[in-house]
PDB file of C-alpha atoms and ligand atoms in Angstrom:
ATOM      1  CA  MET A   1     -51.370   7.314 -64.612  1.00  0.00           C
ATOM      2  CA  ALA A   2     -50.412   4.659 -67.191  1.00  0.00           C
ATOM      3  CA  ALA A   3     -52.778   1.565 -67.851  1.00  0.00           C
ATOM      4  CA  GLY A   4     -50.961  -0.877 -65.551  1.00  0.00           C
ATOM      5  CA  THR A   5     -49.495   1.201 -62.798  1.00  0.00           C
ATOM      6  CA  LEU A   6     -49.504  -0.317 -59.464  1.00  0.00           C
ATOM      7  CA  GLN A   7     -51.339   2.395 -57.096  1.00  0.00           C
ATOM      8  CA  VAL A   8     -50.828   2.117 -53.342  1.00  0.00           C
ATOM      9  CA  GLN A   9     -52.712   4.500 -51.047  1.00  0.00           C
ATOM     10  CA  ASN A  10     -52.261   4.321 -47.009  1.00  0.00           C
ATOM     11  CA  LEU A  11     -50.995   1.076 -46.833  1.00  0.00           C
ATOM     12  CA  GLY A  12     -51.040  -0.505 -43.460  1.00  0.00           C
ATOM     13  CA  VAL A  13     -49.631  -3.946 -42.302  1.00  0.00           C
ATOM     14  CA  ARG A  14     -50.489  -5.059 -38.669  1.00  0.00           C
ATOM     15  CA  TYR A  15     -49.486  -8.692 -37.097  1.00  0.00           C
ATOM     16  CA  GLY A  16     -51.531  -8.464 -33.760  1.00  0.00           C
ATOM     17  CA  GLY A  17     -50.340  -5.757 -31.884  1.00  0.00           C
ATOM     18  CA  VAL A  18     -47.272  -5.124 -34.069  1.00  0.00           C
ATOM     19  CA  THR A  19     -47.347  -2.479 -36.819  1.00  0.00           C
ATOM     20  CA  ALA A  20     -45.087  -3.075 -39.300  1.00  0.00           C
ATOM     21  CA  VAL A  21     -46.220  -0.716 -42.330  1.00  0.00           C
ATOM     22  CA  GLU A  22     -48.222   2.435 -41.400  1.00  0.00           C
ATOM     23  CA  GLY A  23     -49.534   5.215 -44.059  1.00  0.00           C
ATOM     24  CA  SER A  24     -47.577   4.237 -46.825  1.00  0.00           C
ATOM     25  CA  SER A  25     -48.273   5.378 -50.428  1.00  0.00           C
ATOM     26  CA  PHE A  26     -46.710   5.152 -53.746  1.00  0.00           C
ATOM     27  CA  GLU A  27     -46.859   4.071 -57.427  1.00  0.00           C
ATOM     28  CA  VAL A  28     -44.842   2.416 -59.693  1.00  0.00           C
ATOM     29  CA  ALA A  29     -45.468   2.580 -63.707  1.00  0.00           C
ATOM     30  CA  PRO A  30     -45.022   0.154 -66.379  1.00  0.00           C
ATOM     31  CA  GLY A  31     -41.334   0.148 -67.517  1.00  0.00           C
ATOM     32  CA  GLU A  32     -40.281   1.581 -64.035  1.00  0.00           C
ATOM     33  CA  CYS A  33     -38.602  -0.145 -61.370  1.00  0.00           C
ATOM     34  CA  VAL A  34     -38.618   1.516 -57.807  1.00  0.00           C
ATOM     35  CA  GLY A  35     -36.519   0.409 -55.240  1.00  0.00           C
ATOM     36  CA  ILE A  36     -37.449   0.004 -51.344  1.00  0.00           C
ATOM     37  CA  ILE A  37     -34.458   0.722 -48.826  1.00  0.00           C
ATOM     38  CA  GLY A  38     -34.666   0.878 -45.192  1.00  0.00           C
ATOM     39  CA  ALA A  39     -33.018  -0.642 -41.976  1.00  0.00           C
ATOM     40  CA  ASN A  40     -33.510  -4.056 -40.989  1.00  0.00           C
ATOM     41  CA  GLY A  41     -37.212  -4.358 -39.588  1.00  0.00           C
ATOM     42  CA  ALA A  42     -38.478  -1.257 -41.579  1.00  0.00           C
ATOM     43  CA  GLY A  43     -41.263  -2.976 -43.189  1.00  0.00           C
ATOM     44  CA  LYS A  44     -40.045  -3.708 -46.789  1.00  0.00           C
ATOM     45  CA  THR A  45     -40.656  -7.170 -46.934  1.00  0.00           C
ATOM     46  CA  SER A  46     -43.918  -6.765 -45.368  1.00  0.00           C
ATOM     47  CA  THR A  47     -44.941  -4.332 -48.044  1.00  0.00           C
ATOM     48  CA  LEU A  48     -44.269  -6.727 -50.448  1.00  0.00           C
ATOM     49  CA  LYS A  49     -46.362  -9.513 -48.658  1.00  0.00           C
ATOM     50  CA  ALA A  50     -49.079  -7.280 -48.159  1.00  0.00           C
ATOM     51  CA  LEU A  51     -49.275  -6.763 -52.048  1.00  0.00           C
ATOM     52  CA  MET A  52     -49.489 -10.469 -52.727  1.00  0.00           C
ATOM     53  CA  GLY A  53     -51.861 -10.887 -50.164  1.00  0.00           C
ATOM     54  CA  LEU A  54     -49.437 -12.677 -47.786  1.00  0.00           C
ATOM     55  CA  ALA A  55     -49.870 -10.449 -44.780  1.00  0.00           C
ATOM     56  CA  PRO A  56     -52.535  -8.847 -42.770  1.00  0.00           C
ATOM     57  CA  ARG A  57     -53.237  -5.287 -44.785  1.00  0.00           C
ATOM     58  CA  THR A  58     -55.280  -2.493 -44.794  1.00  0.00           C
ATOM     59  CA  ALA A  59     -55.426   0.021 -47.616  1.00  0.00           C
ATOM     60  CA  ASP A  60     -57.235   2.936 -49.114  1.00  0.00           C
ATOM     61  CA  ALA A  61     -56.231   2.112 -52.625  1.00  0.00           C
ATOM     62  CA  LEU A  62     -54.584  -1.147 -53.678  1.00  0.00           C
ATOM     63  CA  ARG A  63     -54.546  -1.562 -57.616  1.00  0.00           C
ATOM     64  CA  LEU A  64     -52.894  -2.961 -60.810  1.00  0.00           C
ATOM     65  CA  GLY A  65     -54.096  -0.767 -63.308  1.00  0.00           C
ATOM     66  CA  GLU A  66     -57.950  -1.800 -63.481  1.00  0.00           C
ATOM     67  CA  VAL A  67     -57.594  -4.398 -61.027  1.00  0.00           C
ATOM     68  CA  ASP A  68     -58.588  -4.025 -57.292  1.00  0.00           C
ATOM     69  CA  LEU A  69     -55.996  -5.906 -55.463  1.00  0.00           C
ATOM     70  CA  ALA A  70     -57.538  -5.424 -52.104  1.00  0.00           C
ATOM     71  CA  ARG A  71     -60.579  -7.533 -53.675  1.00  0.00           C
ATOM     72  CA  VAL A  72     -57.989 -10.472 -54.736  1.00  0.00           C
ATOM     73  CA  LYS A  73     -57.507 -13.332 -52.526  1.00  0.00           C
ATOM     74  CA  ALA A  74     -53.696 -14.084 -52.220  1.00  0.00           C
ATOM     75  CA  ARG A  75     -54.044 -17.489 -54.348  1.00  0.00           C
ATOM     76  CA  HIS A  76     -55.430 -15.631 -57.341  1.00  0.00           C
ATOM     77  CA  VAL A  77     -52.921 -12.906 -56.835  1.00  0.00           C
ATOM     78  CA  VAL A  78     -50.249 -14.064 -59.722  1.00  0.00           C
ATOM     79  CA  ARG A  79     -53.108 -14.465 -62.139  1.00  0.00           C
ATOM     80  CA  HIS A  80     -53.706 -10.895 -61.973  1.00  0.00           C
ATOM     81  CA  GLY A  81     -50.149  -9.982 -63.033  1.00  0.00           C
ATOM     82  CA  ILE A  82     -47.615  -9.935 -59.994  1.00  0.00           C
ATOM     83  CA  GLY A  83     -45.106 -12.019 -59.713  1.00  0.00           C
ATOM     84  CA  TYR A  84     -42.976 -12.757 -56.753  1.00  0.00           C
ATOM     85  CA  VAL A  85     -39.546 -13.526 -56.034  1.00  0.00           C
ATOM     86  CA  PRO A  86     -39.057 -14.071 -52.079  1.00  0.00           C
ATOM     87  CA  GLU A  87     -36.613 -13.800 -50.146  1.00  0.00           C
ATOM     88  CA  GLY A  88     -34.277 -16.688 -49.805  1.00  0.00           C
ATOM     89  CA  ARG A  89     -35.264 -18.291 -53.516  1.00  0.00           C
ATOM     90  CA  HIS A  90     -37.421 -20.923 -51.848  1.00  0.00           C
ATOM     91  CA  VAL A  91     -37.029 -23.273 -55.355  1.00  0.00           C
ATOM     92  CA  PHE A  92     -38.393 -26.708 -55.248  1.00  0.00           C
ATOM     93  CA  GLY A  93     -34.684 -28.705 -54.642  1.00  0.00           C
ATOM     94  CA  GLY A  94     -36.156 -32.202 -55.430  1.00  0.00           C
ATOM     95  CA  LEU A  95     -37.365 -31.154 -58.810  1.00  0.00           C
ATOM     96  CA  SER A  96     -36.022 -30.375 -62.212  1.00  0.00           C
ATOM     97  CA  VAL A  97     -34.918 -27.144 -63.155  1.00  0.00           C
ATOM     98  CA  ARG A  98     -37.536 -27.310 -65.734  1.00  0.00           C
ATOM     99  CA  THR A  99     -40.465 -28.550 -63.881  1.00  0.00           C
ATOM    100  CA  ASN A 100     -39.544 -25.872 -61.157  1.00  0.00           C
ATOM    101  CA  LEU A 101     -39.907 -23.060 -64.226  1.00  0.00           C
ATOM    102  CA  GLU A 102     -43.238 -24.911 -65.635  1.00  0.00           C
ATOM    103  CA  LEU A 103     -44.767 -24.898 -62.076  1.00  0.00           C
ATOM    104  CA  GLY A 104     -44.102 -21.008 -62.619  1.00  0.00           C
ATOM    105  CA  ALA A 105     -46.787 -21.204 -65.069  1.00  0.00           C
ATOM    106  CA  HIS A 106     -49.458 -22.830 -62.838  1.00  0.00           C
ATOM    107  CA  SER A 107     -51.913 -19.936 -63.023  1.00  0.00           C
ATOM    108  CA  ARG A 108     -52.183 -20.245 -66.878  1.00  0.00           C
ATOM    109  CA  ARG A 109     -52.632 -23.083 -69.547  1.00  0.00           C
ATOM    110  CA  TRP A 110     -49.688 -25.234 -70.738  1.00  0.00           C
ATOM    111  CA  ASP A 111     -50.003 -23.918 -74.283  1.00  0.00           C
ATOM    112  CA  ASP A 112     -47.769 -22.293 -76.762  1.00  0.00           C
ATOM    113  CA  GLN A 113     -47.392 -18.850 -75.256  1.00  0.00           C
ATOM    114  CA  ALA A 114     -46.117 -20.657 -72.151  1.00  0.00           C
ATOM    115  CA  LYS A 115     -44.067 -22.650 -74.041  1.00  0.00           C
ATOM    116  CA  ALA A 116     -42.877 -19.494 -75.649  1.00  0.00           C
ATOM    117  CA  THR A 117     -42.383 -17.637 -72.468  1.00  0.00           C
ATOM    118  CA  LEU A 118     -40.071 -20.791 -71.009  1.00  0.00           C
ATOM    119  CA  GLU A 119     -38.256 -20.116 -74.135  1.00  0.00           C
ATOM    120  CA  GLU A 120     -37.894 -16.589 -73.089  1.00  0.00           C
ATOM    121  CA  VAL A 121     -36.724 -17.316 -69.674  1.00  0.00           C
ATOM    122  CA  TYR A 122     -33.868 -19.659 -71.111  1.00  0.00           C
ATOM    123  CA  THR A 123     -32.696 -17.095 -73.436  1.00  0.00           C
ATOM    124  CA  LEU A 124     -32.635 -14.528 -70.456  1.00  0.00           C
ATOM    125  CA  PHE A 125     -30.821 -17.182 -68.399  1.00  0.00           C
ATOM    126  CA  PRO A 126     -28.911 -19.464 -70.578  1.00  0.00           C
ATOM    127  CA  VAL A 127     -27.396 -21.317 -67.640  1.00  0.00           C
ATOM    128  CA  LEU A 128     -31.227 -22.800 -66.734  1.00  0.00           C
ATOM    129  CA  ARG A 129     -31.356 -24.002 -70.229  1.00  0.00           C
ATOM    130  CA  ASP A 130     -28.083 -25.911 -69.894  1.00  0.00           C
ATOM    131  CA  MET A 131     -29.277 -27.098 -66.381  1.00  0.00           C
ATOM    132  CA  ARG A 132     -32.874 -27.879 -67.128  1.00  0.00           C
ATOM    133  CA  GLU A 133     -32.753 -31.471 -66.202  1.00  0.00           C
ATOM    134  CA  ARG A 134     -30.550 -30.984 -63.078  1.00  0.00           C
ATOM    135  CA  LEU A 135     -32.380 -30.952 -59.516  1.00  0.00           C
ATOM    136  CA  ALA A 136     -32.814 -27.657 -58.500  1.00  0.00           C
ATOM    137  CA  GLY A 137     -31.357 -28.326 -54.985  1.00  0.00           C
ATOM    138  CA  ALA A 138     -27.960 -29.083 -57.159  1.00  0.00           C
ATOM    139  CA  LEU A 139     -27.592 -25.665 -58.460  1.00  0.00           C
ATOM    140  CA  SER A 140     -25.296 -22.937 -56.816  1.00  0.00           C
ATOM    141  CA  GLY A 141     -26.893 -20.072 -54.738  1.00  0.00           C
ATOM    142  CA  GLY A 142     -26.554 -17.748 -57.729  1.00  0.00           C
ATOM    143  CA  GLN A 143     -28.135 -20.163 -60.196  1.00  0.00           C
ATOM    144  CA  GLN A 144     -31.139 -20.911 -57.879  1.00  0.00           C
ATOM    145  CA  GLN A 145     -31.886 -16.867 -57.757  1.00  0.00           C
ATOM    146  CA  MET A 146     -31.845 -17.059 -61.429  1.00  0.00           C
ATOM    147  CA  LEU A 147     -34.153 -19.825 -61.393  1.00  0.00           C
ATOM    148  CA  ALA A 148     -36.609 -18.211 -58.820  1.00  0.00           C
ATOM    149  CA  ILE A 149     -36.665 -15.347 -60.891  1.00  0.00           C
ATOM    150  CA  GLY A 150     -37.277 -17.418 -63.683  1.00  0.00           C
ATOM    151  CA  ARG A 151     -40.065 -19.314 -62.281  1.00  0.00           C
ATOM    152  CA  ALA A 152     -41.669 -15.915 -61.252  1.00  0.00           C
ATOM    153  CA  LEU A 153     -41.529 -14.851 -64.874  1.00  0.00           C
ATOM    154  CA  MET A 154     -43.123 -17.734 -66.284  1.00  0.00           C
ATOM    155  CA  SER A 155     -46.627 -16.178 -65.066  1.00  0.00           C
ATOM    156  CA  ARG A 156     -45.909 -13.378 -67.535  1.00  0.00           C
ATOM    157  CA  PRO A 157     -46.282 -10.755 -64.900  1.00  0.00           C
ATOM    158  CA  ARG A 158     -46.656  -6.862 -64.985  1.00  0.00           C
ATOM    159  CA  LEU A 159     -45.435  -6.058 -61.896  1.00  0.00           C
ATOM    160  CA  LEU A 160     -42.319  -8.124 -60.563  1.00  0.00           C
ATOM    161  CA  LEU A 161     -41.838  -8.077 -56.650  1.00  0.00           C
ATOM    162  CA  LEU A 162     -38.419  -8.925 -56.027  1.00  0.00           C
ATOM    163  CA  ASP A 163     -36.958  -9.049 -52.375  1.00  0.00           C
ATOM    164  CA  GLU A 164     -33.126  -9.104 -51.790  1.00  0.00           C
ATOM    165  CA  PRO A 165     -32.200 -11.109 -55.200  1.00  0.00           C
ATOM    166  CA  SER A 166     -28.411 -10.294 -54.414  1.00  0.00           C
ATOM    167  CA  MET A 167     -28.188 -12.260 -51.277  1.00  0.00           C
ATOM    168  CA  GLY A 168     -25.330 -14.381 -51.648  1.00  0.00           C
ATOM    169  CA  LEU A 169     -24.445 -13.941 -54.730  1.00  0.00           C
ATOM    170  CA  SER A 170     -21.002 -13.345 -56.304  1.00  0.00           C
ATOM    171  CA  PRO A 171     -20.256  -9.638 -57.823  1.00  0.00           C
ATOM    172  CA  LYS A 172     -20.364 -11.094 -61.259  1.00  0.00           C
ATOM    173  CA  LEU A 173     -23.613 -12.650 -60.649  1.00  0.00           C
ATOM    174  CA  VAL A 174     -25.237  -9.536 -59.250  1.00  0.00           C
ATOM    175  CA  GLY A 175     -23.919  -7.914 -62.386  1.00  0.00           C
ATOM    176  CA  GLU A 176     -26.085 -10.815 -64.134  1.00  0.00           C
ATOM    177  CA  VAL A 177     -28.935  -9.928 -62.170  1.00  0.00           C
ATOM    178  CA  LEU A 178     -28.985  -6.248 -63.107  1.00  0.00           C
ATOM    179  CA  ASP A 179     -28.604  -6.788 -66.762  1.00  0.00           C
ATOM    180  CA  VAL A 180     -31.628  -9.040 -66.506  1.00  0.00           C
ATOM    181  CA  LEU A 181     -33.731  -6.574 -64.429  1.00  0.00           C
ATOM    182  CA  GLN A 182     -32.500  -3.797 -67.349  1.00  0.00           C
ATOM    183  CA  VAL A 183     -34.075  -6.176 -69.853  1.00  0.00           C
ATOM    184  CA  LEU A 184     -37.082  -6.695 -68.209  1.00  0.00           C
ATOM    185  CA  ARG A 185     -37.527  -3.027 -67.257  1.00  0.00           C
ATOM    186  CA  GLY A 186     -37.045  -2.344 -71.294  1.00  0.00           C
ATOM    187  CA  ARG A 187     -40.194  -4.604 -71.836  1.00  0.00           C
ATOM    188  CA  GLY A 188     -42.370  -2.478 -69.937  1.00  0.00           C
ATOM    189  CA  LEU A 189     -42.612  -4.666 -66.679  1.00  0.00           C
ATOM    190  CA  ALA A 190     -42.903  -2.569 -63.452  1.00  0.00           C
ATOM    191  CA  MET A 191     -40.557  -3.668 -60.701  1.00  0.00           C
ATOM    192  CA  LEU A 192     -40.318  -3.199 -56.856  1.00  0.00           C
ATOM    193  CA  LEU A 193     -37.160  -4.152 -55.633  1.00  0.00           C
ATOM    194  CA  VAL A 194     -36.039  -4.815 -51.916  1.00  0.00           C
ATOM    195  CA  GLU A 195     -32.385  -4.979 -51.702  1.00  0.00           C
ATOM    196  CA  GLN A 196     -29.568  -4.468 -49.172  1.00  0.00           C
ATOM    197  CA  ASN A 197     -26.956  -4.278 -51.828  1.00  0.00           C
ATOM    198  CA  ALA A 198     -26.599  -0.174 -52.586  1.00  0.00           C
ATOM    199  CA  TRP A 199     -24.792  -0.756 -55.661  1.00  0.00           C
ATOM    200  CA  LEU A 200     -27.474  -2.832 -57.225  1.00  0.00           C
ATOM    201  CA  THR A 201     -30.671  -0.551 -55.614  1.00  0.00           C
ATOM    202  CA  PHE A 202     -29.036   2.425 -57.252  1.00  0.00           C
ATOM    203  CA  GLU A 203     -28.135   0.892 -60.715  1.00  0.00           C
ATOM    204  CA  ALA A 204     -31.205  -0.997 -61.026  1.00  0.00           C
ATOM    205  CA  THR A 205     -33.737   1.592 -59.853  1.00  0.00           C
ATOM    206  CA  GLU A 206     -34.761   5.509 -61.083  1.00  0.00           C
ATOM    207  CA  ARG A 207     -36.424   5.904 -57.833  1.00  0.00           C
ATOM    208  CA  CYS A 208     -36.190   4.918 -54.279  1.00  0.00           C
ATOM    209  CA  LEU A 209     -38.752   4.961 -51.105  1.00  0.00           C
ATOM    210  CA  VAL A 210     -37.101   5.178 -48.072  1.00  0.00           C
ATOM    211  CA  MET A 211     -38.638   3.270 -45.265  1.00  0.00           C
ATOM    212  CA  GLN A 212     -38.226   3.906 -41.263  1.00  0.00           C
ATOM    213  CA  ASN A 213     -40.468   2.110 -39.047  1.00  0.00           C
ATOM    214  CA  GLY A 214     -43.170   1.384 -40.953  1.00  0.00           C
ATOM    215  CA  GLU A 215     -43.333   4.638 -42.622  1.00  0.00           C
ATOM    216  CA  VAL A 216     -42.083   5.688 -45.932  1.00  0.00           C
ATOM    217  CA  VAL A 217     -39.819   8.819 -45.017  1.00  0.00           C
ATOM    218  CA  MET A 218     -38.634  10.011 -48.350  1.00  0.00           C
ATOM    219  CA  THR A 219     -39.038   9.267 -51.903  1.00  0.00           C
ATOM    220  CA  GLY A 220     -36.179  10.510 -54.353  1.00  0.00           C
ATOM    221  CA  ARG A 221     -34.174   9.910 -57.426  1.00  0.00           C
ATOM    222  CA  SER A 222     -31.842   6.942 -56.948  1.00  0.00           C
ATOM    223  CA  ALA A 223     -29.108   9.311 -58.704  1.00  0.00           C
ATOM    224  CA  ASP A 224     -29.657  11.995 -55.747  1.00  0.00           C
ATOM    225  CA  LEU A 225     -30.269   9.742 -52.985  1.00  0.00           C
ATOM    226  CA  ARG A 226     -26.801   7.525 -53.533  1.00  0.00           C
ATOM    227  CA  HIS A 227     -25.321  10.349 -53.010  1.00  0.00           C
ATOM    228  CA  ASP A 228     -27.016  11.537 -49.932  1.00  0.00           C
ATOM    229  CA  PRO A 229     -24.934  11.089 -46.921  1.00  0.00           C
ATOM    230  CA  ALA A 230     -27.814  10.425 -44.464  1.00  0.00           C
ATOM    231  CA  VAL A 231     -29.138   7.892 -46.758  1.00  0.00           C
ATOM    232  CA  ARG A 232     -25.789   6.193 -47.082  1.00  0.00           C
ATOM    233  CA  ARG A 233     -24.942   6.158 -43.421  1.00  0.00           C
ATOM    234  CA  LEU A 234     -28.450   5.388 -41.888  1.00  0.00           C
ATOM    235  CA  TYR A 235     -30.041   3.011 -44.377  1.00  0.00           C
ATOM    236  CA  LEU A 236     -26.999   1.534 -46.368  1.00  0.00           C
ATOM    237  CA  GLY A 237     -24.532   1.112 -43.448  1.00  0.00           C
ATOM    238  CA  LEU A 238     -21.928   3.003 -46.132  1.00  0.00           C
TER     239      LEU A 238
HETATM  240  P1  ATP B 301     -35.463  -7.092 -42.947  1.00  0.00           P
HETATM  241  O1  ATP B 301     -34.540  -6.228 -43.702  1.00  0.00           O
HETATM  242  O2  ATP B 301     -34.866  -7.300 -41.741  1.00  0.00           O
HETATM  243  O3  ATP B 301     -36.241  -8.086 -43.442  1.00  0.00           O
HETATM  244  P2  ATP B 301     -37.661  -5.180 -43.348  1.00  0.00           P
HETATM  245  O4  ATP B 301     -37.632  -3.620 -43.702  1.00  0.00           O
HETATM  246  O5  ATP B 301     -38.293  -6.357 -44.677  1.00  0.00           O
HETATM  247  O6  ATP B 301     -36.680  -6.326 -42.379  1.00  0.00           O
HETATM  248  P3  ATP B 301     -40.119  -6.763 -41.945  1.00  0.00           P
HETATM  249  O7  ATP B 301     -39.617  -7.883 -42.341  1.00  0.00           O
HETATM  250  O8  ATP B 301     -41.248  -6.175 -43.331  1.00  0.00           O
HETATM  251  O9  ATP B 301     -39.031  -5.662 -42.438  1.00  0.00           O
HETATM  252  O10 ATP B 301     -40.675  -6.550 -40.661  1.00  0.00           O
HETATM  253  C1  ATP B 301     -41.161  -5.027 -40.234  1.00  0.00           C
HETATM  254  C2  ATP B 301     -41.706  -5.707 -38.470  1.00  0.00           C
HETATM  255  O11 ATP B 301     -42.674  -6.142 -38.936  1.00  0.00           O
HETATM  256  C3  ATP B 301     -40.733  -5.866 -37.801  1.00  0.00           C
HETATM  257  O12 ATP B 301     -40.646  -4.995 -36.671  1.00  0.00           O
HETATM  258  C4  ATP B 301     -40.586  -7.318 -37.720  1.00  0.00           C
HETATM  259  O13 ATP B 301     -40.315  -7.890 -36.557  1.00  0.00           O
HETATM  260  C5  ATP B 301     -42.468  -7.564 -37.756  1.00  0.00           C
HETATM  261  N1  ATP B 301     -42.573  -8.713 -38.334  1.00  0.00           N
HETATM  262  C6  ATP B 301     -42.583  -8.910 -39.680  1.00  0.00           C
HETATM  263  N2  ATP B 301     -43.309 -10.504 -39.637  1.00  0.00           N
HETATM  264  C7  ATP B 301     -43.782 -10.529 -38.734  1.00  0.00           C
HETATM  265  C8  ATP B 301     -44.751 -11.485 -38.339  1.00  0.00           C
HETATM  266  N3  ATP B 301     -45.259 -12.786 -39.344  1.00  0.00           N
HETATM  267  N4  ATP B 301     -45.347 -11.569 -37.176  1.00  0.00           N
HETATM  268  C9  ATP B 301     -45.147 -10.249 -36.238  1.00  0.00           C
HETATM  269  N5  ATP B 301     -44.300  -9.612 -36.680  1.00  0.00           N
HETATM  270  C10 ATP B 301     -43.498  -9.442 -37.755  1.00  0.00           C
END
């Protein structure tokens, strides 16, 4: 197992009497982008929230490399190398693009390395450099999505969790998100991608977990799953 691998064994998420995830086990290696697909309510978002410590969880193992995530409080998770792009972006609309990005580095000191990371984010998303003094709330939906991803990268994560990054984006912008994910993969980032857009899911990932009623019912190579009639019909509505 590679040093920075995410290892999840027998993950469960329960909200009171509602079981959202049960018995879910998987790994994500550095430089690997793994997709999670499944119908509405299958437990995809809950899986990501559980990794962030934002949903009530149980697990036999929950590790990122040497870090035992089960013992890490939600407010310290970012410091241990996990970046999160939640569904719906959640940028701070009343603050500038630059301030939103700087806030993404809150878990670190604002030093030369943080400034270099900001430059890297501007290079990945030139539109954010152009608009750095604008209020985030004045950006288009697609630009806000870029900002949400850029902000998550400011903490220099080893693992990036992305929840529906293509929602509401034009096909051109979905293509831009794909380009960025491929650059990040090449840099050795591990990624877990929850996505309704089948094209983006299969282009961006090499493996996918298929979730149904809170359980991982299938794991397969994306190249195979994209042609699987049952997967296309049941989980992707194609
Ligand atoms: P979607 O694609 O609709 O976002 P999902 O696969 O991400 O679905 P989750 O959002 O993880 O699914 O939800 C899994 C189950 O847990 C659903 O039955 C949902 O109603 C339930 N659930 C999610 N959040 C809560 C909560 N805070 N309290 C109670 N039940 C919840």
